[in-house]
Amino acid sequence: MKAWQCRSSPDPVEKRLFISPAGIPMPTITDDQVLVETYSAALNPIEHKILELGLAKKLIFRSPVTPGMDVCGRVARIGNKVDSFRVGDMVYGACDGVFGAGSLAQFVPISKHSIALVPEGLEPDDMASIAVVGMTTYQGLKPHAKAGSKVFINGGSGGTGTVSIQIAKALGCHVTTSCSTANIELCRSLGADEVLDYKSGDLIKQLQSKGRVFDMVLDNVGSPANLYKVSHTFLVPNGNFVQVGGGMSLSDFRQLGANMIVPGFLGGGKMKYTFVTAKANAACFEQLAAWMKEGKMRAVLDSTFQFDEAPKAFARLKTGRARGKVVVRVRQA
């Protein structure tokens, strides 16, 4: 079958992607897996960040690897212990990506616990676009947010932010988010009650001017670097700071480590801090699909690329200016 693979080298990921003329073997599946014929795949920043880690990636990954964690497609085969799906079903969810088998391939094996049925009438591009970001932000928001909670979402216009706003609203929250001037109307159209323009003034000062009013912060960005450290000035006393995104530079890892282990009396943050390590589960994807069907969520696509344009898709993602998700159409539905 055809699949994009990424070889190990110091070049940018878009320069290292290739399709072998001979193809790669068709994946086999275990008893608990399904084989999905990929229709659409969506890209996540974590993928190019991992693939560009330098020497560290050689210690973690085999080479070459097939990227792609978001997938939507049709079930082509089921394992012996799969009774919740049938051949021909349209499904979406999360696959292993660079950690195993990625969705930038014509077929991908996926655990039965990591997918859900696609509601009739919804598009593969749209469903692929909400999978990983929806799973991650839902698991970040759900334990802490409830109807009436005041939530600040740091970074509202990217692939994660556009989904975060909608999930928080579906949970009944009052949502304040941040973005650049150009994306204010996008965030408002997704349901944000208030939008802070970080281009027009210091974001932390804008938050502090409101007082200690937020029940929760969902940080999709990881910057400003001191956002968590000063979060006690705008979170309620029992508030939660939840981080789902950030960079992968050495300084980013140092900041993450400090957030997790340095106590407030030694100069660290004073509020409860959680870094989300999401785990794919069918119930989560079923809830997201239900909201899509009900119109409580919609996909926000920055751009779509054909299968042979996957390197261009990664180049677009790496600009950091994508408004919503970048999708690769592996097969025409």
Short mmCIF file of C-alpha atoms in Angstrom, two decimals:
data_model
loop_
_atom_site.label_atom_id
_atom_site.label_comp_id
_atom_site.label_asym_id
_atom_site.label_seq_id
_atom_site.Cartn_x
_atom_site.Cartn_y
_atom_site.Cartn_z
CA MET A 1 0.00 0.00 0.00
CA LYS A 2 1.01 3.64 -0.31
CA ALA A 3 2.14 5.48 2.80
CA TRP A 4 4.12 8.59 3.60
CA GLN A 5 7.20 7.80 5.65
CA CYS A 6 9.68 10.06 7.38
CA ARG A 7 13.35 9.11 7.34
CA SER A 8 15.82 10.12 10.01
CA SER A 9 17.94 13.16 9.11
CA PRO A 10 18.52 16.71 10.39
CA ASP A 11 16.35 18.23 7.64
CA PRO A 12 12.87 19.67 8.29
CA VAL A 13 10.14 17.04 8.34
CA GLU A 14 8.63 18.22 5.06
CA LYS A 15 11.98 17.54 3.37
CA ARG A 16 12.23 14.02 4.80
CA LEU A 17 8.83 12.66 3.84
CA PHE A 18 8.77 10.12 1.02
CA ILE A 19 6.59 7.43 -0.55
CA SER A 20 8.41 4.22 -1.38
CA PRO A 21 7.87 3.27 -5.05
CA ALA A 22 7.43 -0.34 -3.92
CA GLY A 23 4.95 0.62 -1.22
CA ILE A 24 4.93 -0.89 2.26
CA PRO A 25 3.25 -4.11 3.48
CA MET A 26 -0.46 -4.08 4.29
CA PRO A 27 -0.85 -3.87 8.09
CA THR A 28 -1.98 -6.89 10.08
CA ILE A 29 -4.40 -6.53 12.99
CA THR A 30 -4.75 -8.11 16.41
CA ASP A 31 -7.99 -9.53 17.82
CA ASP A 32 -8.87 -6.15 19.39
CA GLN A 33 -8.11 -4.00 16.36
CA VAL A 34 -9.83 -2.89 13.20
CA LEU A 35 -8.18 -2.12 9.87
CA VAL A 36 -9.37 1.24 8.58
CA GLU A 37 -9.13 2.39 4.99
CA THR A 38 -8.09 6.00 5.48
CA TYR A 39 -10.24 8.69 3.87
CA SER A 40 -8.92 11.74 5.74
CA ALA A 41 -6.05 12.43 8.12
CA ALA A 42 -5.43 15.58 10.13
CA LEU A 43 -2.06 16.82 11.35
CA ASN A 44 -1.04 17.93 14.84
CA PRO A 45 1.88 20.18 15.84
CA ILE A 46 3.16 17.53 18.25
CA GLU A 47 4.00 15.34 15.26
CA HIS A 48 6.45 17.65 13.53
CA LYS A 49 7.87 18.70 16.90
CA ILE A 50 8.62 15.08 17.78
CA LEU A 51 10.02 14.31 14.33
CA GLU A 52 12.36 17.31 14.61
CA LEU A 53 13.69 16.55 18.09
CA GLY A 54 17.18 15.85 16.74
CA LEU A 55 19.25 13.04 18.24
CA ALA A 56 16.58 12.30 20.86
CA LYS A 57 14.16 10.94 18.27
CA LYS A 58 16.68 8.28 17.24
CA LEU A 59 16.48 6.86 20.75
CA ILE A 60 12.66 6.83 20.73
CA PHE A 61 11.56 5.87 17.21
CA ARG A 62 12.38 3.38 14.56
CA SER A 63 13.03 4.83 11.11
CA PRO A 64 11.25 5.40 8.87
CA VAL A 65 7.92 6.19 10.58
CA THR A 66 4.49 7.02 9.16
CA PRO A 67 3.00 10.18 10.74
CA GLY A 68 -0.66 10.97 11.30
CA MET A 69 -2.66 10.57 14.53
CA ASP A 70 -6.14 11.74 13.43
CA VAL A 71 -8.07 9.45 11.12
CA CYS A 72 -11.47 9.03 9.52
CA GLY A 73 -12.26 6.18 7.16
CA ARG A 74 -14.09 2.96 6.44
CA VAL A 75 -13.63 -0.31 8.33
CA ALA A 76 -11.98 -2.81 5.98
CA ARG A 77 -11.40 -5.68 8.42
CA ILE A 78 -12.18 -6.47 12.07
CA GLY A 79 -10.36 -8.54 14.67
CA ASN A 80 -11.83 -11.66 16.23
CA LYS A 81 -12.79 -9.83 19.46
CA VAL A 82 -14.40 -6.81 17.80
CA ASP A 83 -18.18 -6.78 18.01
CA SER A 84 -18.92 -3.05 18.09
CA PHE A 85 -18.01 -2.37 14.45
CA ARG A 86 -18.71 -4.03 11.11
CA VAL A 87 -16.88 -4.00 7.80
CA GLY A 88 -18.12 -0.96 5.88
CA ASP A 89 -18.74 1.26 8.93
CA MET A 90 -17.42 4.82 8.75
CA VAL A 91 -15.36 5.51 11.86
CA TYR A 92 -13.04 8.18 13.21
CA GLY A 93 -10.60 8.45 16.07
CA ALA A 94 -6.94 8.36 17.01
CA CYS A 95 -4.17 6.04 15.84
CA ASP A 96 -0.60 5.68 17.06
CA GLY A 97 1.05 7.95 14.48
CA VAL A 98 4.82 8.14 14.85
CA PHE A 99 4.59 5.83 17.87
CA GLY A 100 3.33 2.94 15.72
CA ALA A 101 1.19 3.18 12.59
CA GLY A 102 0.13 6.56 11.23
CA SER A 103 -2.87 7.72 9.21
CA LEU A 104 -0.87 9.13 6.28
CA ALA A 105 -1.32 5.71 4.71
CA GLN A 106 -4.02 4.00 2.70
CA PHE A 107 -4.78 1.61 5.58
CA VAL A 108 -4.10 1.87 9.32
CA PRO A 109 -4.67 -0.58 12.23
CA ILE A 110 -6.47 0.96 15.23
CA SER A 111 -7.64 -0.34 18.59
CA LYS A 112 -11.40 -0.81 18.87
CA HIS A 113 -11.22 1.40 21.97
CA SER A 114 -9.80 4.35 20.00
CA ILE A 115 -12.59 4.93 17.46
CA ALA A 116 -16.30 5.67 17.21
CA LEU A 117 -18.90 5.62 14.48
CA VAL A 118 -19.28 8.67 12.26
CA PRO A 119 -22.87 10.02 12.36
CA GLU A 120 -24.61 9.85 9.01
CA GLY A 121 -24.14 12.94 6.88
CA LEU A 122 -20.90 14.17 8.47
CA GLU A 123 -17.77 14.57 6.35
CA PRO A 124 -14.51 12.62 6.77
CA ASP A 125 -12.40 15.80 6.69
CA ASP A 126 -14.45 17.30 9.51
CA MET A 127 -14.41 14.20 11.69
CA ALA A 128 -10.68 13.62 11.30
CA SER A 129 -10.05 17.23 12.30
CA ILE A 130 -11.66 16.93 15.74
CA ALA A 131 -10.23 13.58 16.86
CA VAL A 132 -7.00 14.14 18.81
CA VAL A 133 -7.59 17.78 19.76
CA GLY A 134 -11.14 16.96 20.81
CA MET A 135 -10.03 13.97 22.86
CA THR A 136 -7.27 15.94 24.57
CA THR A 137 -9.23 19.06 25.42
CA TYR A 138 -12.34 17.12 26.47
CA GLN A 139 -10.25 15.13 28.95
CA GLY A 140 -8.64 18.36 30.12
CA LEU A 141 -11.92 20.24 30.60
CA LYS A 142 -14.39 17.60 31.74
CA PRO A 143 -12.96 16.85 35.22
CA HIS A 144 -12.83 20.53 36.21
CA ALA A 145 -15.47 22.44 34.24
CA LYS A 146 -19.20 22.39 34.82
CA ALA A 147 -22.18 24.49 33.80
CA GLY A 148 -21.54 28.07 34.83
CA SER A 149 -17.77 27.71 35.25
CA LYS A 150 -15.69 30.62 34.02
CA VAL A 151 -12.91 29.23 31.83
CA PHE A 152 -9.97 31.01 30.24
CA ILE A 153 -8.65 29.24 27.13
CA ASN A 154 -5.18 30.40 26.18
CA GLY A 155 -4.95 30.25 22.39
CA GLY A 156 -8.38 30.09 20.80
CA SER A 157 -7.77 30.19 17.06
CA GLY A 158 -5.55 27.20 16.30
CA GLY A 159 -6.53 23.60 15.77
CA THR A 160 -6.77 22.92 19.50
CA GLY A 161 -8.29 26.24 20.49
CA THR A 162 -11.15 26.21 18.01
CA VAL A 163 -12.27 22.84 19.39
CA SER A 164 -11.62 23.83 23.03
CA ILE A 165 -13.97 26.81 22.84
CA GLN A 166 -16.79 24.67 21.49
CA ILE A 167 -16.33 21.85 24.02
CA ALA A 168 -16.30 24.33 26.91
CA LYS A 169 -19.51 25.91 25.61
CA ALA A 170 -21.10 22.47 25.16
CA LEU A 171 -20.29 21.84 28.84
CA GLY A 172 -22.11 25.05 29.74
CA CYS A 173 -19.10 27.22 30.58
CA HIS A 174 -18.57 30.97 30.23
CA VAL A 175 -15.54 31.18 27.92
CA THR A 176 -12.85 33.83 27.67
CA THR A 177 -10.11 33.15 25.16
CA SER A 178 -7.03 34.81 23.67
CA CYS A 179 -5.96 35.27 20.08
CA SER A 180 -4.48 37.82 17.70
CA THR A 181 -6.51 40.70 16.30
CA ALA A 182 -7.14 38.92 13.00
CA ASN A 183 -8.83 35.95 14.71
CA ILE A 184 -11.17 37.70 17.13
CA GLU A 185 -14.29 37.20 15.01
CA LEU A 186 -13.46 33.53 14.43
CA CYS A 187 -13.31 32.90 18.18
CA ARG A 188 -16.54 34.79 18.75
CA SER A 189 -18.27 32.80 16.00
CA LEU A 190 -17.35 29.60 17.86
CA GLY A 191 -19.07 30.80 21.01
CA ALA A 192 -16.41 32.65 23.00
CA ASP A 193 -18.11 35.10 25.38
CA GLU A 194 -15.05 37.32 25.60
CA VAL A 195 -11.88 37.53 23.52
CA LEU A 196 -8.57 39.01 24.68
CA ASP A 197 -6.33 40.37 21.93
CA TYR A 198 -2.74 39.63 22.92
CA LYS A 199 -1.56 41.94 20.15
CA SER A 200 -3.23 44.96 21.71
CA GLY A 201 -1.79 44.61 25.20
CA ASP A 202 -0.01 42.38 27.70
CA LEU A 203 -2.14 39.24 28.09
CA ILE A 204 -1.34 38.69 31.76
CA LYS A 205 -2.21 42.28 32.65
CA GLN A 206 -5.52 41.88 30.80
CA LEU A 207 -6.30 38.78 32.87
CA GLN A 208 -5.21 40.36 36.14
CA SER A 209 -7.41 43.39 35.52
CA LYS A 210 -10.45 41.12 35.83
CA GLY A 211 -9.52 39.92 39.30
CA ARG A 212 -9.72 36.34 40.59
CA VAL A 213 -12.72 35.31 38.52
CA PHE A 214 -11.71 32.22 36.52
CA ASP A 215 -12.45 28.72 37.75
CA MET A 216 -10.05 27.17 35.28
CA VAL A 217 -7.33 27.93 32.76
CA LEU A 218 -6.86 25.65 29.75
CA ASP A 219 -3.47 26.46 28.25
CA ASN A 220 -3.13 25.36 24.61
CA VAL A 221 0.02 27.38 23.94
CA GLY A 222 2.53 27.25 26.79
CA SER A 223 3.22 30.98 26.62
CA PRO A 224 3.63 33.48 28.14
CA ALA A 225 6.10 31.30 30.03
CA ASN A 226 5.04 32.72 33.40
CA LEU A 227 1.28 32.28 32.86
CA TYR A 228 1.01 29.46 35.39
CA LYS A 229 3.32 31.13 37.90
CA VAL A 230 1.04 34.18 38.12
CA SER A 231 -2.25 32.33 37.67
CA HIS A 232 -3.16 32.83 41.35
CA THR A 233 -3.86 36.45 40.44
CA PHE A 234 -6.76 35.60 38.12
CA LEU A 235 -7.89 32.09 39.20
CA VAL A 236 -10.35 31.64 42.07
CA PRO A 237 -8.72 30.19 45.22
CA ASN A 238 -9.64 26.59 44.36
CA GLY A 239 -9.12 27.03 40.61
CA ASN A 240 -7.27 24.69 38.27
CA PHE A 241 -4.56 25.33 35.69
CA VAL A 242 -4.63 22.67 32.98
CA GLN A 243 -2.03 22.54 30.22
CA VAL A 244 -2.62 20.63 27.00
CA GLY A 245 -0.11 22.23 24.65
CA GLY A 246 3.34 23.76 24.54
CA GLY A 247 6.69 23.70 22.83
CA MET A 248 9.35 21.00 22.83
CA SER A 249 12.52 23.03 23.20
CA LEU A 250 14.84 22.55 26.18
CA SER A 251 13.48 25.72 27.78
CA ASP A 252 9.91 24.46 27.27
CA PHE A 253 10.75 21.19 29.04
CA ARG A 254 12.42 23.13 31.88
CA GLN A 255 9.31 25.28 32.23
CA LEU A 256 7.05 22.22 32.26
CA GLY A 257 9.20 20.58 34.90
CA ALA A 258 9.15 23.70 37.05
CA ASN A 259 5.38 23.96 36.75
CA MET A 260 5.00 20.38 37.92
CA ILE A 261 7.46 20.23 40.82
CA VAL A 262 8.51 23.69 42.10
CA PRO A 263 6.23 24.70 45.00
CA GLY A 264 4.86 28.19 45.42
CA PHE A 265 7.04 29.00 48.46
CA LEU A 266 10.12 28.38 46.30
CA GLY A 267 8.93 30.66 43.50
CA GLY A 268 6.70 28.27 41.60
CA GLY A 269 3.01 28.50 40.89
CA LYS A 270 0.51 28.46 43.75
CA MET A 271 -2.47 26.84 42.00
CA LYS A 272 -3.26 23.21 41.20
CA TYR A 273 -1.44 22.28 37.97
CA THR A 274 -2.27 19.43 35.60
CA PHE A 275 -0.56 18.47 32.37
CA VAL A 276 -2.97 16.41 30.27
CA THR A 277 -1.73 13.12 28.87
CA ALA A 278 -4.88 12.05 27.06
CA LYS A 279 -5.80 8.42 26.54
CA ALA A 280 -7.99 7.49 23.57
CA ASN A 281 -11.32 5.95 24.50
CA ALA A 282 -14.46 5.26 22.53
CA ALA A 283 -16.79 7.05 24.97
CA CYS A 284 -14.92 10.32 24.43
CA PHE A 285 -15.17 10.03 20.64
CA GLU A 286 -18.83 9.09 20.88
CA GLN A 287 -19.55 12.27 22.86
CA LEU A 288 -17.69 14.46 20.37
CA ALA A 289 -19.56 12.81 17.48
CA ALA A 290 -22.89 13.44 19.22
CA TRP A 291 -22.07 17.14 19.62
CA MET A 292 -21.10 17.32 15.95
CA LYS A 293 -24.41 15.74 14.95
CA GLU A 294 -26.37 18.09 17.24
CA GLY A 295 -24.60 21.14 15.84
CA LYS A 296 -22.96 22.03 19.15
CA MET A 297 -19.59 21.60 17.47
CA ARG A 298 -18.35 22.22 13.97
CA ALA A 299 -15.06 21.58 12.27
CA VAL A 300 -12.77 24.52 11.56
CA LEU A 301 -10.46 23.67 8.67
CA ASP A 302 -7.56 25.91 7.84
CA SER A 303 -6.67 24.03 4.67
CA THR A 304 -6.98 20.68 2.92
CA PHE A 305 -4.32 18.93 0.86
CA GLN A 306 -4.37 15.92 -1.42
CA PHE A 307 -2.42 12.82 -0.44
CA ASP A 308 0.53 13.63 -2.66
CA GLU A 309 0.76 17.09 -1.04
CA ALA A 310 1.44 15.88 2.51
CA PRO A 311 4.81 17.69 2.72
CA LYS A 312 3.02 20.96 1.87
CA ALA A 313 0.50 20.22 4.61
CA PHE A 314 3.29 19.93 7.17
CA ALA A 315 4.88 23.12 5.87
CA ARG A 316 1.57 24.93 6.38
CA LEU A 317 1.17 23.53 9.89
CA LYS A 318 4.69 24.62 10.84
CA THR A 319 4.00 28.27 10.00
CA GLY A 320 2.03 28.48 13.26
CA ARG A 321 -0.58 30.58 11.48
CA ALA A 322 -3.16 27.88 10.75
CA ARG A 323 -6.70 28.92 11.71
CA GLY A 324 -8.12 25.55 12.64
CA LYS A 325 -6.89 22.18 11.40
CA VAL A 326 -4.75 21.13 8.45
CA VAL A 327 -6.22 18.04 6.74
CA VAL A 328 -4.82 15.58 4.19
CA ARG A 329 -7.31 13.75 1.97
CA VAL A 330 -5.90 10.26 1.62
CA ARG A 331 -8.86 8.98 -0.39
CA GLN A 332 -11.78 10.72 -2.06
CA ALA A 333 -15.01 9.71 -0.28
#
